[in-house]
Amino acid sequence: MKRFLYAAVAALSLSALPAMMSCSRQSALTLNDETDSLSYVVGMNIAYNIMAMDSTLRPEVVCAAISDALSGDEMISAEDAKTYFLAYMNYGSYERTRSYEEQYLSDLEKSDRDIVRTRSGLTYKVEELGDMNLTASGDRDTVAIRYRAETLDGEVVYSSYEKGDTLRLPVHKFIEGLSEGVRLVGQGGKLTMWLPSALAYGAMGNEELGVKPNQMLRYEVEVVEVKRRR
């Protein structure tokens, strides 16, 4: 049971590390042998993973918990710790993601009067309307698009322009945000969309594309062709 917390923390991403945090000590530390070196490396890894999980954690409390656990004098039982940790990572992480996305999209909408948010949370800006007499109206209408998808920091997830291909699917086969977005303009239309994670790849992400769990994406989409189902 006690292995759970270490394994869960060790599995966290190391992609964004804030300033180093450390347990205070009274005198300079020297590494005298392999055991000392290994102990220090393990401590570094624990610190890195803790910071990747939540940079607001208090180092002095983390260090006290490590000391208590090693001495068998924990203030919280292993079972209660597991319950709390899972609640934090599941519900708490979701709520933090939703809060960040809401603030980001709200600020974005205020920054440009041409940016619109729908009830679902999809946020978009029409660049070209296209032929509004030829729009996708039904779930089984087929739409061909060229698009560029990227993270909010500009990392390209996929670009059909660079690949030289076109994505052609029935409307209901697109991810939720795209399924809603491609109906907003006609054939030949272009739009920029910001998809909150719930309308993109959700809590699972997409490992093949390199999309992380709960990651919001920005799309530039060109509707090349619309074929209505008769």
CSV table of N, CA and C in Angstrom, one decimal, residues 30-130:
chain,number,residue,atom,x,y,z
A,30,THR,N,28.5,16.1,2.1
A,30,THR,CA,29.5,15.5,1.2
A,30,THR,C,29.0,14.1,0.8
A,31,LEU,N,29.3,13.7,-0.4
A,31,LEU,CA,28.9,12.4,-0.9
A,31,LEU,C,30.1,11.5,-0.8
A,32,ASN,N,30.1,10.6,0.1
A,32,ASN,CA,31.3,9.8,0.4
A,32,ASN,C,31.4,8.5,-0.3
A,33,ASP,N,30.3,7.9,-0.7
A,33,ASP,CA,30.3,6.6,-1.4
A,33,ASP,C,29.1,6.5,-2.3
A,34,GLU,N,29.0,5.3,-2.9
A,34,GLU,CA,27.9,5.1,-3.9
A,34,GLU,C,26.6,5.2,-3.2
A,35,THR,N,26.5,4.7,-2.0
A,35,THR,CA,25.2,4.8,-1.3
A,35,THR,C,24.8,6.3,-1.1
A,36,ASP,N,25.7,7.1,-0.7
A,36,ASP,CA,25.4,8.5,-0.6
A,36,ASP,C,25.0,9.1,-1.9
A,37,SER,N,25.7,8.8,-3.0
A,37,SER,CA,25.3,9.3,-4.3
A,37,SER,C,24.0,8.9,-4.8
A,38,LEU,N,23.7,7.6,-4.6
A,38,LEU,CA,22.4,7.0,-4.9
A,38,LEU,C,21.3,7.7,-4.1
A,39,SER,N,21.5,7.9,-2.8
A,39,SER,CA,20.5,8.5,-2.0
A,39,SER,C,20.2,9.9,-2.4
A,40,TYR,N,21.3,10.6,-2.8
A,40,TYR,CA,21.1,12.0,-3.3
A,40,TYR,C,20.3,12.1,-4.6
A,41,VAL,N,20.7,11.2,-5.5
A,41,VAL,CA,20.0,11.1,-6.8
A,41,VAL,C,18.5,10.8,-6.6
A,42,VAL,N,18.2,9.8,-5.7
A,42,VAL,CA,16.8,9.5,-5.4
A,42,VAL,C,16.0,10.7,-4.8
A,43,GLY,N,16.7,11.5,-4.0
A,43,GLY,CA,16.1,12.7,-3.4
A,43,GLY,C,15.9,13.7,-4.5
A,44,MET,N,16.8,13.9,-5.4
A,44,MET,CA,16.6,14.8,-6.5
A,44,MET,C,15.4,14.4,-7.3
A,45,ASN,N,15.3,13.1,-7.7
A,45,ASN,CA,14.1,12.7,-8.5
A,45,ASN,C,12.8,12.9,-7.8
A,46,ILE,N,12.8,12.7,-6.5
A,46,ILE,CA,11.6,12.9,-5.7
A,46,ILE,C,11.2,14.4,-5.8
A,47,ALA,N,12.2,15.2,-5.6
A,47,ALA,CA,12.0,16.7,-5.6
A,47,ALA,C,11.5,17.1,-7.0
A,48,TYR,N,12.1,16.7,-8.1
A,48,TYR,CA,11.7,17.0,-9.4
A,48,TYR,C,10.2,16.6,-9.7
A,49,ASN,N,9.9,15.4,-9.3
A,49,ASN,CA,8.5,14.9,-9.5
A,49,ASN,C,7.5,15.6,-8.7
A,50,ILE,N,7.9,16.0,-7.5
A,50,ILE,CA,6.9,16.7,-6.6
A,50,ILE,C,6.7,18.1,-7.2
A,51,MET,N,7.7,18.8,-7.7
A,51,MET,CA,7.5,20.1,-8.3
A,51,MET,C,6.7,20.0,-9.6
A,52,ALA,N,6.9,18.9,-10.4
A,52,ALA,CA,6.1,18.8,-11.6
A,52,ALA,C,4.7,18.6,-11.3
A,53,MET,N,4.4,18.0,-10.1
A,53,MET,CA,3.0,17.7,-9.7
A,53,MET,C,2.3,19.0,-9.3
A,54,ASP,N,3.0,19.8,-8.5
A,54,ASP,CA,2.4,21.0,-8.0
A,54,ASP,C,3.5,21.9,-7.3
A,55,SER,N,3.8,23.0,-7.9
A,55,SER,CA,4.9,23.8,-7.5
A,55,SER,C,4.5,24.6,-6.2
A,56,THR,N,3.3,24.6,-5.8
A,56,THR,CA,2.8,25.3,-4.6
A,56,THR,C,3.0,24.5,-3.3
A,57,LEU,N,3.4,23.2,-3.4
A,57,LEU,CA,3.7,22.4,-2.3
A,57,LEU,C,4.7,23.0,-1.4
A,58,ARG,N,4.6,22.8,-0.1
A,58,ARG,CA,5.5,23.4,0.9
A,58,ARG,C,6.7,22.5,1.2
A,59,PRO,N,7.9,22.8,0.8
A,59,PRO,CA,9.0,21.9,1.0
A,59,PRO,C,9.2,21.4,2.4
A,60,GLU,N,9.0,22.3,3.4
A,60,GLU,CA,9.2,21.9,4.8
A,60,GLU,C,8.3,20.8,5.2
A,61,VAL,N,7.0,20.9,4.7
A,61,VAL,CA,6.0,19.8,5.0
A,61,VAL,C,6.4,18.5,4.3
A,62,VAL,N,6.8,18.6,3.0
A,62,VAL,CA,7.2,17.4,2.3
A,62,VAL,C,8.3,16.7,3.0
A,63,CYS,N,9.3,17.5,3.4
A,63,CYS,CA,10.5,16.9,4.1
A,63,CYS,C,10.1,16.3,5.5
A,64,ALA,N,9.1,16.9,6.2
A,64,ALA,CA,8.7,16.4,7.4
A,64,ALA,C,7.9,15.0,7.2
A,65,ALA,N,7.2,15.0,6.1
A,65,ALA,CA,6.5,13.7,5.8
A,65,ALA,C,7.4,12.6,5.4
A,66,ILE,N,8.5,12.9,4.7
A,66,ILE,CA,9.5,11.9,4.3
A,66,ILE,C,10.1,11.4,5.6
A,67,SER,N,10.5,12.3,6.5
A,67,SER,CA,11.1,11.9,7.8
A,67,SER,C,10.1,11.0,8.6
A,68,ASP,N,8.9,11.4,8.7
A,68,ASP,CA,7.9,10.7,9.5
A,68,ASP,C,7.7,9.3,8.9
A,69,ALA,N,7.6,9.2,7.5
A,69,ALA,CA,7.4,7.9,6.9
A,69,ALA,C,8.5,7.0,7.1
A,70,LEU,N,9.8,7.5,7.1
A,70,LEU,CA,10.9,6.7,7.3
A,70,LEU,C,11.0,6.2,8.7
A,71,SER,N,10.5,7.0,9.6
A,71,SER,CA,10.5,6.6,11.0
A,71,SER,C,9.2,5.8,11.5
A,72,GLY,N,8.3,5.6,10.5
A,72,GLY,CA,7.1,4.9,10.8
A,72,GLY,C,6.1,5.7,11.7
A,73,ASP,N,6.2,7.0,11.7
A,73,ASP,CA,5.3,7.8,12.5
A,73,ASP,C,4.5,8.8,11.7
A,74,GLU,N,3.8,8.3,10.7
A,74,GLU,CA,3.1,9.2,9.8
A,74,GLU,C,1.8,9.8,10.5
A,75,MET,N,1.5,11.0,10.1
A,75,MET,CA,0.3,11.7,10.6
A,75,MET,C,-0.9,11.3,9.9
A,76,ILE,N,-0.8,10.7,8.7
A,76,ILE,CA,-1.9,10.3,7.9
A,76,ILE,C,-1.7,8.8,7.5
A,77,SER,N,-2.7,8.0,7.6
A,77,SER,CA,-2.5,6.6,7.3
A,77,SER,C,-2.3,6.4,5.8
A,78,ALA,N,-1.7,5.3,5.4
A,78,ALA,CA,-1.4,5.1,4.0
A,78,ALA,C,-2.7,5.0,3.2
A,79,GLU,N,-3.7,4.4,3.8
A,79,GLU,CA,-5.0,4.3,3.1
A,79,GLU,C,-5.7,5.6,2.9
A,80,ASP,N,-5.6,6.5,3.9
A,80,ASP,CA,-6.2,7.8,3.8
A,80,ASP,C,-5.4,8.7,2.8
A,81,ALA,N,-4.0,8.5,2.8
A,81,ALA,CA,-3.2,9.2,1.9
A,81,ALA,C,-3.5,8.8,0.4
A,82,LYS,N,-3.7,7.5,0.2
A,82,LYS,CA,-4.1,7.1,-1.2
A,82,LYS,C,-5.4,7.7,-1.6
A,83,THR,N,-6.4,7.7,-0.8
A,83,THR,CA,-7.7,8.3,-1.1
A,83,THR,C,-7.6,9.8,-1.4
A,84,TYR,N,-6.8,10.5,-0.6
A,84,TYR,CA,-6.6,11.9,-0.8
A,84,TYR,C,-5.9,12.2,-2.1
A,85,PHE,N,-4.8,11.4,-2.3
A,85,PHE,CA,-4.0,11.7,-3.5
A,85,PHE,C,-4.8,11.4,-4.8
A,86,LEU,N,-5.6,10.4,-4.8
A,86,LEU,CA,-6.4,10.1,-6.0
A,86,LEU,C,-7.5,11.1,-6.2
A,87,ALA,N,-8.1,11.6,-5.2
A,87,ALA,CA,-9.0,12.7,-5.3
A,87,ALA,C,-8.4,14.0,-5.9
A,88,TYR,N,-7.2,14.2,-5.4
A,88,TYR,CA,-6.4,15.4,-5.8
A,88,TYR,C,-6.1,15.3,-7.3
A,89,MET,N,-5.6,14.1,-7.7
A,89,MET,CA,-5.2,14.0,-9.1
A,89,MET,C,-6.3,13.9,-10.1
A,90,ASN,N,-7.5,13.3,-9.6
A,90,ASN,CA,-8.6,13.2,-10.5
A,90,ASN,C,-9.5,14.4,-10.5
A,91,TYR,N,-10.2,14.6,-9.5
A,91,TYR,CA,-11.2,15.7,-9.4
A,91,TYR,C,-10.4,17.1,-9.3
A,92,GLY,N,-9.4,17.2,-8.5
A,92,GLY,CA,-8.7,18.4,-8.3
A,92,GLY,C,-8.0,18.9,-9.6
A,93,SER,N,-7.4,17.9,-10.3
A,93,SER,CA,-6.7,18.3,-11.5
A,93,SER,C,-7.7,18.7,-12.6
A,94,TYR,N,-8.8,18.1,-12.6
A,94,TYR,CA,-9.8,18.5,-13.6
A,94,TYR,C,-10.3,19.9,-13.3
A,95,GLU,N,-10.6,20.2,-12.0
A,95,GLU,CA,-11.1,21.5,-11.7
A,95,GLU,C,-10.0,22.6,-11.9
A,96,ARG,N,-8.8,22.3,-11.7
A,96,ARG,CA,-7.7,23.3,-12.0
A,96,ARG,C,-7.6,23.5,-13.5
A,97,THR,N,-7.7,22.5,-14.3
A,97,THR,CA,-7.7,22.6,-15.7
A,97,THR,C,-8.9,23.4,-16.2
A,98,ARG,N,-10.1,23.2,-15.7
A,98,ARG,CA,-11.3,23.9,-16.1
A,98,ARG,C,-11.1,25.4,-15.8
A,99,SER,N,-10.6,25.6,-14.6
A,99,SER,CA,-10.4,27.0,-14.1
A,99,SER,C,-9.5,27.8,-15.0
A,100,TYR,N,-8.4,27.1,-15.4
A,100,TYR,CA,-7.4,27.8,-16.2
A,100,TYR,C,-8.0,28.0,-17.6
A,101,GLU,N,-8.6,27.0,-18.2
A,101,GLU,CA,-9.2,27.2,-19.5
A,101,GLU,C,-10.2,28.3,-19.6
A,102,GLU,N,-11.1,28.3,-18.5
A,102,GLU,CA,-12.1,29.4,-18.5
A,102,GLU,C,-11.5,30.8,-18.4
A,103,GLN,N,-10.5,30.9,-17.6
A,103,GLN,CA,-9.8,32.3,-17.6
A,103,GLN,C,-9.2,32.6,-18.9
A,104,TYR,N,-8.5,31.7,-19.5
A,104,TYR,CA,-7.8,31.9,-20.7
A,104,TYR,C,-8.8,32.3,-21.8
A,105,LEU,N,-9.8,31.5,-22.0
A,105,LEU,CA,-10.8,31.8,-23.1
A,105,LEU,C,-11.6,33.1,-22.8
A,106,SER,N,-11.8,33.4,-21.5
A,106,SER,CA,-12.5,34.6,-21.2
A,106,SER,C,-11.7,35.8,-21.6
A,107,ASP,N,-10.4,35.7,-21.2
A,107,ASP,CA,-9.5,36.8,-21.6
A,107,ASP,C,-9.4,37.0,-23.1
A,108,LEU,N,-9.3,35.8,-23.8
A,108,LEU,CA,-9.2,35.8,-25.2
A,108,LEU,C,-10.4,36.5,-25.9
A,109,GLU,N,-11.6,36.2,-25.4
A,109,GLU,CA,-12.8,36.7,-26.0
A,109,GLU,C,-12.8,38.2,-25.8
A,110,LYS,N,-12.4,38.7,-24.6
A,110,LYS,CA,-12.4,40.1,-24.3
A,110,LYS,C,-11.4,40.9,-25.2
A,111,SER,N,-10.3,40.2,-25.6
A,111,SER,CA,-9.2,40.8,-26.3
A,111,SER,C,-9.6,41.2,-27.8
A,112,ASP,N,-10.6,40.5,-28.3
A,112,ASP,CA,-11.0,40.7,-29.7
A,112,ASP,C,-12.5,40.5,-29.9
A,113,ARG,N,-13.2,41.5,-30.4
A,113,ARG,CA,-14.6,41.5,-30.5
A,113,ARG,C,-15.1,40.5,-31.5
A,114,ASP,N,-14.2,40.0,-32.4
A,114,ASP,CA,-14.5,39.1,-33.4
A,114,ASP,C,-14.4,37.6,-32.9
A,115,ILE,N,-13.9,37.5,-31.7
A,115,ILE,CA,-13.8,36.1,-31.2
A,115,ILE,C,-15.1,35.8,-30.4
A,116,VAL,N,-15.7,34.6,-30.7
A,116,VAL,CA,-17.0,34.2,-30.1
A,116,VAL,C,-16.8,32.9,-29.4
A,117,ARG,N,-17.6,32.8,-28.3
A,117,ARG,CA,-17.6,31.5,-27.5
A,117,ARG,C,-19.0,30.9,-27.6
A,118,THR,N,-19.1,29.6,-27.8
A,118,THR,CA,-20.4,29.0,-27.9
A,118,THR,C,-20.7,28.4,-26.5
A,119,ARG,N,-21.9,27.9,-26.4
A,119,ARG,CA,-22.3,27.3,-25.1
A,119,ARG,C,-21.5,26.2,-24.7
A,120,SER,N,-20.9,25.4,-25.6
A,120,SER,CA,-20.1,24.2,-25.3
A,120,SER,C,-18.7,24.6,-24.8
A,121,GLY,N,-18.3,25.9,-25.0
A,121,GLY,CA,-17.0,26.3,-24.6
A,121,GLY,C,-16.1,26.5,-25.8
A,122,LEU,N,-16.5,26.1,-27.0
A,122,LEU,CA,-15.7,26.3,-28.2
A,122,LEU,C,-15.6,27.8,-28.5
A,123,THR,N,-14.3,28.2,-28.7
A,123,THR,CA,-14.1,29.6,-28.9
A,123,THR,C,-13.5,29.7,-30.3
A,124,TYR,N,-14.0,30.7,-31.1
A,124,TYR,CA,-13.6,30.7,-32.5
A,124,TYR,C,-13.6,32.1,-33.1
A,125,LYS,N,-12.9,32.3,-34.2
A,125,LYS,CA,-12.9,33.5,-35.0
A,125,LYS,C,-13.0,33.2,-36.4
A,126,VAL,N,-14.0,33.7,-37.1
A,126,VAL,CA,-14.1,33.4,-38.5
A,126,VAL,C,-13.2,34.3,-39.3
A,127,GLU,N,-12.3,33.6,-40.1
A,127,GLU,CA,-11.4,34.4,-41.0
A,127,GLU,C,-12.0,34.6,-42.4
A,128,GLU,N,-12.7,33.6,-42.9
A,128,GLU,CA,-13.5,33.7,-44.1
A,128,GLU,C,-14.7,32.9,-44.0
A,129,LEU,N,-15.9,33.4,-44.4
A,129,LEU,CA,-17.2,32.7,-44.3
A,129,LEU,C,-17.3,31.6,-45.3
A,130,GLY,N,-16.8,31.7,-46.5
A,130,GLY,CA,-17.0,30.7,-47.5
A,130,GLY,C,-18.4,30.8,-48.1
